[in-house]
Every structure is written in C-alpha cells, then in structure tokens.
Short mmCIF file of C-alpha atoms and ligand atoms in Angstrom, two decimals:
data_model
loop_
_atom_site.label_atom_id
_atom_site.label_comp_id
_atom_site.label_asym_id
_atom_site.label_seq_id
_atom_site.Cartn_x
_atom_site.Cartn_y
_atom_site.Cartn_z
CA MET A 1 5.69 4.37 -23.86
CA THR A 2 8.17 7.21 -23.36
CA THR A 3 8.93 9.07 -26.61
CA GLY A 4 11.21 11.82 -25.32
CA THR A 5 13.06 12.66 -22.17
CA GLY A 6 9.98 14.00 -20.32
CA PRO A 7 7.37 11.96 -18.50
CA ALA A 8 5.30 9.53 -20.57
CA PRO A 9 2.02 11.21 -21.60
CA ALA A 10 -0.23 9.01 -19.50
CA LEU A 11 1.65 9.62 -16.26
CA PRO A 12 0.25 12.24 -13.88
CA GLN A 13 2.02 15.59 -14.31
CA SER A 14 2.85 15.50 -10.62
CA VAL A 15 2.15 13.18 -7.71
CA ALA A 16 2.09 13.57 -3.94
CA VAL A 17 2.25 10.57 -1.61
CA ILE A 18 1.18 11.08 1.99
CA GLY A 19 3.05 8.66 4.27
CA GLY A 20 6.43 7.28 3.18
CA GLY A 21 6.40 3.89 4.91
CA ARG A 22 6.60 0.43 3.32
CA MET A 23 3.95 1.29 0.74
CA GLY A 24 4.24 5.06 0.33
CA ALA A 25 7.99 4.93 -0.34
CA GLY A 26 7.41 2.22 -2.96
CA ILE A 27 4.56 4.13 -4.61
CA ALA A 28 6.65 7.31 -4.72
CA GLN A 29 9.65 5.42 -6.08
CA SER A 30 7.55 3.79 -8.80
CA PHE A 31 6.06 7.06 -10.08
CA ALA A 32 9.44 8.83 -9.96
CA THR A 33 11.18 5.96 -11.74
CA ALA A 34 8.53 6.13 -14.47
CA GLY A 35 9.28 9.85 -14.88
CA ALA A 36 6.75 11.79 -12.78
CA PRO A 37 7.75 14.45 -10.25
CA VAL A 38 6.78 13.19 -6.78
CA THR A 39 6.50 14.81 -3.36
CA VAL A 40 6.46 12.53 -0.32
CA VAL A 41 4.77 13.98 2.77
CA GLU A 42 5.79 12.59 6.16
CA GLN A 43 4.88 13.60 9.68
CA SER A 44 8.16 15.33 10.55
CA ARG A 45 11.29 16.63 8.86
CA GLU A 46 13.30 13.72 10.34
CA ALA A 47 10.81 11.16 9.04
CA ALA A 48 10.88 12.79 5.59
CA GLU A 49 14.68 12.65 5.50
CA ALA A 50 14.62 9.00 6.59
CA VAL A 51 12.27 8.19 3.68
CA ARG A 52 14.66 9.90 1.27
CA GLY A 53 17.46 7.68 2.60
CA ARG A 54 15.38 4.50 2.26
CA ILE A 55 14.34 5.33 -1.30
CA ALA A 56 17.94 6.19 -2.23
CA GLY A 57 19.04 2.77 -0.94
CA SER A 58 16.23 1.01 -2.76
CA LEU A 59 17.09 2.82 -6.03
CA GLU A 60 20.78 1.86 -5.66
CA ARG A 61 19.79 -1.80 -5.26
CA ALA A 62 17.39 -1.61 -8.23
CA ALA A 63 20.11 0.01 -10.38
CA GLY A 64 22.62 -2.63 -9.25
CA ARG A 65 20.27 -5.33 -10.51
CA GLY A 66 19.65 -3.50 -13.79
CA LEU A 67 15.97 -2.96 -12.95
CA ILE A 68 15.85 0.79 -13.70
CA ASP A 69 17.05 2.69 -16.75
CA ALA A 70 17.71 6.06 -15.11
CA GLY A 71 20.44 6.51 -12.50
CA PRO A 72 19.36 6.65 -8.83
CA ALA A 73 20.44 10.32 -8.58
CA GLU A 74 18.33 11.26 -11.60
CA VAL A 75 15.25 9.60 -10.09
CA LEU A 76 15.89 11.21 -6.68
CA ASP A 77 16.10 14.60 -8.40
CA ARG A 78 12.45 14.18 -9.38
CA MET A 79 11.49 13.78 -5.73
CA ALA A 80 10.81 16.25 -2.95
CA PHE A 81 10.24 15.43 0.72
CA ALA A 82 7.90 17.51 2.88
CA ASP A 83 6.65 17.40 6.45
CA ALA A 84 3.05 18.63 6.06
CA VAL A 85 0.23 18.42 3.51
CA THR A 86 -0.25 22.17 3.81
CA GLY A 87 2.84 22.63 1.62
CA LEU A 88 1.42 20.65 -1.31
CA ASP A 89 1.34 22.27 -4.75
CA PRO A 90 -2.34 23.01 -5.62
CA ALA A 91 -1.62 21.82 -9.18
CA THR A 92 -0.68 18.30 -8.03
CA GLU A 93 -2.56 15.95 -10.37
CA LEU A 94 -2.69 12.91 -8.08
CA VAL A 95 -2.46 12.58 -4.29
CA VAL A 96 -2.08 9.04 -2.93
CA GLU A 97 -2.66 8.62 0.80
CA ALA A 98 -0.59 5.77 2.32
CA VAL A 99 -0.62 6.36 6.08
CA PRO A 100 -1.39 3.52 8.55
CA GLU A 101 -4.69 1.66 8.33
CA ASP A 102 -6.57 4.00 10.68
CA ALA A 103 -9.80 5.47 9.27
CA GLY A 104 -9.67 8.61 11.44
CA LEU A 105 -6.08 9.42 10.49
CA LYS A 106 -6.75 8.79 6.79
CA ALA A 107 -9.90 10.93 6.81
CA ARG A 108 -8.11 13.78 8.56
CA LEU A 109 -5.21 13.81 6.09
CA LEU A 110 -7.39 13.39 3.00
CA ALA A 111 -9.59 16.31 4.07
CA ALA A 112 -6.49 18.42 4.78
CA ALA A 113 -5.00 17.57 1.37
CA GLU A 114 -8.28 18.38 -0.39
CA ARG A 115 -8.30 21.86 1.16
CA VAL A 116 -4.90 22.57 -0.43
CA VAL A 117 -5.16 21.04 -3.91
CA GLY A 118 -7.16 22.28 -6.90
CA GLU A 119 -10.50 21.05 -8.23
CA GLY A 120 -8.82 18.89 -10.88
CA THR A 121 -6.68 16.87 -8.46
CA VAL A 122 -7.56 13.22 -7.99
CA LEU A 123 -7.30 11.94 -4.42
CA ALA A 124 -6.63 8.23 -3.88
CA THR A 125 -6.27 6.03 -0.84
CA ASN A 126 -4.00 3.00 -0.66
CA THR A 127 -6.13 1.44 2.07
CA SER A 128 -6.08 -2.34 1.88
CA SER A 129 -9.51 -2.84 3.42
CA LEU A 130 -11.31 0.25 4.72
CA SER A 131 -14.48 1.48 3.03
CA VAL A 132 -13.50 4.01 0.36
CA THR A 133 -17.10 5.26 0.32
CA GLU A 134 -16.96 5.99 4.07
CA LEU A 135 -13.60 7.77 3.73
CA ALA A 136 -15.16 9.87 0.94
CA ALA A 137 -17.73 11.22 3.42
CA VAL A 138 -15.20 13.78 4.73
CA LEU A 139 -14.50 15.16 1.25
CA GLN A 140 -16.08 18.11 -0.56
CA ARG A 141 -15.45 16.46 -3.94
CA PRO A 142 -16.04 12.70 -3.45
CA ALA A 143 -16.41 12.27 -7.24
CA ARG A 144 -12.63 12.84 -7.52
CA PHE A 145 -11.74 10.12 -5.01
CA LEU A 146 -11.06 6.40 -5.43
CA GLY A 147 -9.00 3.57 -4.00
CA MET A 148 -5.66 2.81 -5.65
CA HIS A 149 -4.54 -0.30 -3.82
CA PHE A 150 -0.89 -1.06 -4.56
CA PHE A 151 0.88 -4.28 -3.63
CA ASN A 152 4.05 -4.93 -1.70
CA PRO A 153 6.84 -4.46 -2.77
CA VAL A 154 5.37 -1.80 -5.05
CA PRO A 155 8.23 -1.41 -7.57
CA ALA A 156 8.21 -5.16 -8.29
CA SER A 157 4.48 -5.85 -8.10
CA ALA A 158 2.37 -6.25 -11.22
CA LEU A 159 -1.03 -5.05 -10.01
CA ILE A 160 -3.03 -2.05 -8.83
CA GLU A 161 -6.55 -2.76 -7.59
CA LEU A 162 -8.76 0.24 -8.42
CA VAL A 163 -11.60 0.59 -5.95
CA VAL A 164 -14.64 2.47 -7.18
CA ALA A 165 -16.65 4.15 -4.42
CA GLU A 166 -20.32 5.10 -4.68
CA ASP A 167 -19.56 8.66 -5.82
CA THR A 168 -16.40 8.09 -7.86
CA ASP A 169 -16.75 9.69 -11.30
CA PRO A 170 -16.11 7.29 -14.22
CA SER A 171 -13.64 9.80 -15.74
CA VAL A 172 -11.54 9.50 -12.57
CA VAL A 173 -11.45 5.71 -12.99
CA ASP A 174 -10.32 6.22 -16.60
CA ARG A 175 -7.47 8.45 -15.48
CA ALA A 176 -6.41 5.93 -12.85
CA LEU A 177 -6.48 3.18 -15.48
CA ALA A 178 -4.15 5.26 -17.69
CA TRP A 179 -1.75 5.92 -14.78
CA THR A 180 -1.71 2.23 -13.91
CA ALA A 181 -0.74 1.37 -17.48
CA ALA A 182 1.90 4.14 -17.51
CA LEU A 183 3.51 2.50 -14.47
CA GLY A 184 3.64 -0.75 -16.44
CA LYS A 185 1.15 -2.43 -14.11
CA LYS A 186 -2.11 -4.30 -14.69
CA ASP A 187 -5.39 -3.23 -13.10
CA VAL A 188 -8.37 -4.92 -11.58
CA VAL A 189 -11.41 -2.71 -11.04
CA VAL A 190 -13.63 -3.61 -8.08
CA LYS A 191 -16.66 -2.12 -6.41
CA ASP A 192 -15.96 -0.76 -2.95
CA SER A 193 -16.64 -3.51 -0.39
CA PRO A 194 -14.72 -4.70 2.70
CA GLY A 195 -11.27 -6.00 1.72
CA PHE A 196 -12.06 -5.54 -2.01
CA ALA A 197 -11.07 -8.65 -4.00
CA SER A 198 -7.43 -9.10 -3.00
CA SER A 199 -7.31 -8.46 0.75
CA ARG A 200 -10.55 -10.33 1.42
CA LEU A 201 -9.22 -13.53 -0.16
CA GLY A 202 -5.60 -13.02 0.87
CA VAL A 203 -6.46 -12.37 4.52
CA ALA A 204 -8.86 -15.36 4.63
CA LEU A 205 -6.01 -17.61 3.52
CA GLY A 206 -3.48 -15.96 5.83
CA LEU A 207 -5.71 -16.24 8.92
CA GLU A 208 -6.42 -19.91 8.24
CA ALA A 209 -2.67 -20.56 7.87
CA ILE A 210 -2.08 -18.86 11.26
CA ARG A 211 -4.81 -20.99 12.86
CA MET A 212 -3.08 -24.09 11.45
CA VAL A 213 0.23 -23.07 13.08
CA GLU A 214 -1.69 -22.41 16.31
CA GLU A 215 -3.26 -25.89 16.18
CA GLY A 216 0.11 -27.53 15.44
CA VAL A 217 -1.08 -28.86 12.07
CA ALA A 218 2.27 -28.07 10.46
CA SER A 219 5.21 -25.66 10.66
CA ALA A 220 5.11 -22.25 8.97
CA GLU A 221 7.66 -23.55 6.42
CA ALA A 222 5.54 -26.60 5.63
CA ILE A 223 2.32 -24.59 5.22
CA ASP A 224 4.07 -22.10 2.95
CA ASP A 225 5.62 -24.91 0.88
CA ALA A 226 2.21 -26.57 0.52
CA MET A 227 0.79 -23.48 -1.17
CA ARG A 228 3.96 -22.57 -3.04
CA LEU A 229 4.75 -25.96 -4.48
CA GLY A 230 1.32 -27.56 -4.43
CA TYR A 231 -0.79 -24.61 -5.56
CA LYS A 232 1.88 -22.60 -7.39
CA HIS A 233 1.49 -19.50 -5.21
CA PRO A 234 4.68 -17.44 -5.68
CA MET A 235 4.90 -17.08 -1.90
CA GLY A 236 3.29 -18.94 1.00
CA PRO A 237 0.60 -17.16 3.08
CA LEU A 238 2.78 -16.87 6.21
CA ARG A 239 5.81 -15.48 4.40
CA LEU A 240 3.44 -13.01 2.75
CA THR A 241 2.02 -12.07 6.17
CA ASP A 242 5.60 -11.38 7.34
CA LEU A 243 6.21 -9.19 4.30
CA VAL A 244 2.97 -7.23 4.68
CA GLY A 245 3.52 -6.81 8.43
CA LEU A 246 1.62 -8.68 11.15
CA ASP A 247 0.38 -5.37 12.56
CA VAL A 248 -1.06 -4.39 9.17
CA ARG A 249 -2.67 -7.82 8.76
CA LEU A 250 -4.17 -7.65 12.26
CA ALA A 251 -5.69 -4.22 11.57
CA ILE A 252 -7.25 -5.51 8.35
CA ALA A 253 -8.53 -8.69 10.02
CA GLU A 254 -10.16 -6.64 12.78
CA TYR A 255 -11.93 -4.52 10.20
CA LEU A 256 -13.08 -7.53 8.15
CA HIS A 257 -14.21 -9.23 11.38
CA ALA A 258 -16.34 -6.19 12.20
CA THR A 259 -17.79 -5.86 8.70
CA LEU A 260 -17.96 -9.41 7.31
CA GLY A 261 -18.28 -11.52 10.45
CA GLU A 262 -16.80 -14.28 12.55
CA ARG A 263 -14.80 -15.99 9.82
CA PHE A 264 -12.32 -13.10 9.94
CA ALA A 265 -11.79 -13.18 13.74
CA PRO A 266 -8.04 -12.61 14.30
CA PRO A 267 -6.36 -15.73 15.82
CA ARG A 268 -4.83 -15.42 19.31
CA LEU A 269 -1.36 -16.20 17.90
CA LEU A 270 -1.52 -13.18 15.59
CA ARG A 271 -2.49 -10.87 18.46
CA ASP A 272 0.26 -12.32 20.70
CA LYS A 273 2.95 -11.88 18.08
CA VAL A 274 1.94 -8.28 17.40
CA ALA A 275 1.92 -7.58 21.17
CA ARG A 276 5.47 -9.02 21.40
CA GLY A 277 6.62 -6.78 18.54
CA GLU A 278 7.13 -9.72 16.15
CA LEU A 279 5.81 -7.81 13.15
CA GLY A 280 7.49 -9.80 10.36
CA ARG A 281 10.31 -8.82 8.06
CA SER A 282 10.52 -5.24 9.37
CA THR A 283 11.46 -6.44 12.88
CA GLY A 284 13.37 -9.57 11.87
CA GLN A 285 10.80 -11.98 13.34
CA GLY A 286 7.31 -12.98 12.30
CA PHE A 287 6.24 -16.48 11.33
CA HIS A 288 9.74 -16.78 9.87
CA THR A 289 13.06 -15.29 10.93
CA TRP A 290 14.42 -12.56 8.66
CA GLU A 291 17.64 -10.65 8.40
CA LYS A 292 17.03 -7.33 10.17
CA GLN A 293 16.25 -4.56 7.66
CA ARG A 294 18.60 -1.61 7.59
P1 NAI B 1 3.77 1.99 7.40
O1 NAI B 1 3.50 2.03 8.85
O2 NAI B 1 4.99 1.28 6.89
O3 NAI B 1 3.85 3.48 6.81
C1 NAI B 1 2.97 4.50 7.16
C2 NAI B 1 3.73 5.81 7.09
O4 NAI B 1 2.82 6.88 7.31
C3 NAI B 1 4.84 5.94 8.13
O5 NAI B 1 6.05 6.24 7.47
C4 NAI B 1 4.36 7.08 9.02
O6 NAI B 1 5.43 7.87 9.53
C5 NAI B 1 3.51 7.86 8.04
N1 NAI B 1 2.55 8.75 8.73
C6 NAI B 1 1.83 8.52 9.86
N2 NAI B 1 1.11 9.61 10.18
C7 NAI B 1 1.37 10.55 9.23
C8 NAI B 1 0.96 11.88 9.03
N3 NAI B 1 0.13 12.48 9.89
N4 NAI B 1 1.44 12.56 7.95
C9 NAI B 1 2.29 11.97 7.10
N5 NAI B 1 2.75 10.70 7.25
C10 NAI B 1 2.29 9.99 8.30
O7 NAI B 1 2.45 1.40 6.72
P2 NAI B 1 2.30 0.67 5.30
O8 NAI B 1 2.53 -0.78 5.43
O9 NAI B 1 3.08 1.45 4.29
O10 NAI B 1 0.73 0.85 5.04
C11 NAI B 1 0.20 2.09 4.62
C12 NAI B 1 -1.17 1.85 4.03
O11 NAI B 1 -1.05 0.95 2.92
C13 NAI B 1 -2.18 1.20 4.99
O12 NAI B 1 -3.46 1.69 4.71
C14 NAI B 1 -2.09 -0.28 4.62
O13 NAI B 1 -3.27 -0.99 4.94
C15 NAI B 1 -1.92 -0.17 3.11
N6 NAI B 1 -1.29 -1.31 2.47
C16 NAI B 1 -0.25 -1.98 3.07
C17 NAI B 1 0.33 -3.06 2.44
C18 NAI B 1 1.50 -3.76 3.04
O14 NAI B 1 1.93 -4.79 2.47
N7 NAI B 1 2.08 -3.29 4.12
C19 NAI B 1 -0.15 -3.55 1.14
C20 NAI B 1 -1.19 -2.72 0.55
C21 NAI B 1 -1.75 -1.66 1.22
#
C-alpha cells in the first residue's frame, strides 16, 4: 500500500535483524525490499560482509525474475551491516533475533539488544520451537516481546506465525499484525507452546517420513511424491527437511522430545546424517542431493 516513495505507513520505521543466516538474511531482505531501513547484525565483520554478498546475490536473482520492483542496488542502500548489537540505533522500531536455535545464545543477545534500544522498541524472536515465554524471562520489558516466526525462504513465503507469550502486550501483537500485512504476508496468531502450530505439525510429519526411510518403507523421492501428489503438499516432508536444514530440524526435534514427549524422539538416521555433515541443501546432501550453494 505504498503511496509515495518512502516506506509504506504500516512498515516499521527501522528494523534490526540479529543473525544473517538462512532466515535472518531473508527477513532483512524482505523488510528492505518492502521499503524499511534494515541493519543486519552478525558475529564478526567478515560474517557481516558475507551476508551483504549473499543478499546482493539473492536480490539480483529476484530482480532477474521480475519479483522486485526496486533495483537491487536501491534495496541494498537501505541496508547496513554491523558486527555487534551494541551499535544498534536506540530508535530501532523492531528487532528480530534470528541466531541459531540455542536458548542461551538467544537469551544473551536479546538481553543485550534490550539494553541498547529504547522503551518503544519491539523485540521479536524467530525461534521455530523454543518457549517465547521462557526467553522473555531475561528481559526487563517482556510486554514488548513476541515470536515472529518466518518461513523459509522468507522472501517467497506467504506466512508469519505470531507467537503470543504470557506477558506480550496486545498492542505489540497489533503492531506485528500490521507489519506482517505491510510485508504482504498472512498471519496466524498462536499461544506460546512448544513448536507453536507450524513446527509441531511439520516436525511430526518430517520425523515420521525419516523413520519410514530408516525402515525401508520407500525412498525419499517416493515419500515426498506421496505427500506432494497425493495430499497436494507443495513440497514433500523430506525435501522440506533438506531446505530447513537437518541440523535445525534435529535441534527442534530434541526440544519437542524434551517438552512434548516420546513421539518427537529424533530418529537415528537424522542424528547420523547431521553427524556426517549431511545438512541438506546448504551442504549439497541431505535426504536428496542438491547442487552445492554458492
Ligand atoms: P543459520 O545457522 O543459517 O543462521 C544463524 C546466523 O546467526 C548465522 O549467520 C550466524 O553467524 C549468526 N550468529 C550466531 N551467533 C551470533 C551472534 N552472537 N551475533 C550475531 N549473529 C550470530 O540459522 P537459521 O536457519 O537462519 O535459523 C535461525 C533461527 O531461525 C533459528 O532459531 C531457527 O530455529 C529459526 N528458523 C529456521 C528456519 C529454517 O528453515 N532454517 C525456519 C524458521 C525459523
């Protein structure tokens, strides 16, 4: 709903994304493409520069396919790349944390970001399974914190799952709903609980598919085709596991196993593949073979 050349009214005035990996780079790219100024925070100068390069490449590909209106250079101009949360602008309206699925690391970075930003800033976590309420325990202002769970690949995905923790203020949910709409995405609002709605169901299906490969029920291709063609899923559960990353899926399964019980116990095959470095698309090998990513 852009009326002029500036950012659409419902977008945050400025965004910071902590962690520029698979998800963080996509989240940053999506906000910048929509018109918001975005700062990506990585753990070193080199890592920050590498994220800039990956986003530049992704923007070039999106422009080549006619998926973005602005030129890649114009979008990149809205972006800054930093190597520590201490450099964040206190006026940042939204901070999205997208570092690996490690509660201690997330808590440490969220608390550090909160010390820098102003009272009006909303803090969000992109965790795909961890308790948002437990993460909020390290914050001084838990009312300004919620889960904004994006999906992979972020620029192409249609959904953001908004996770409402015990202390999240309703006005913060309203702002997140407006930002979701400004990005052109749909929302689902869920109460904080292990795996929310999406990961809990998605991981259950993915783990069962892995157990079926383990038991020799069918090949990965056949299992994926069964769900794709038979159940109209846009992508089979094993291809999706490759896209998400087997390491990410294993971390989530371990958490759901601990919180929801035996039905989420990670299969041996998943652990073995992660130990061998077969992490999915990012390494070229998961349940399927992929062209190595640049
Ligand atoms: P990733 O491993 O690709 O990216 C994490 C990034 O965080 C890396 O670039 C790393 O350098 C950076 N990082 C680590 N420590 C840092 C620090 N101290 N300061 C700044 N940056 C730091 O992980 P991915 O896949 O992007 O996942 C991130 C989060 O998103 C996790 O919580 C994951 O569960 C969640 N998620 C992942 C999805 C997926 O499909 N991979 C889907 C939805 C959510």
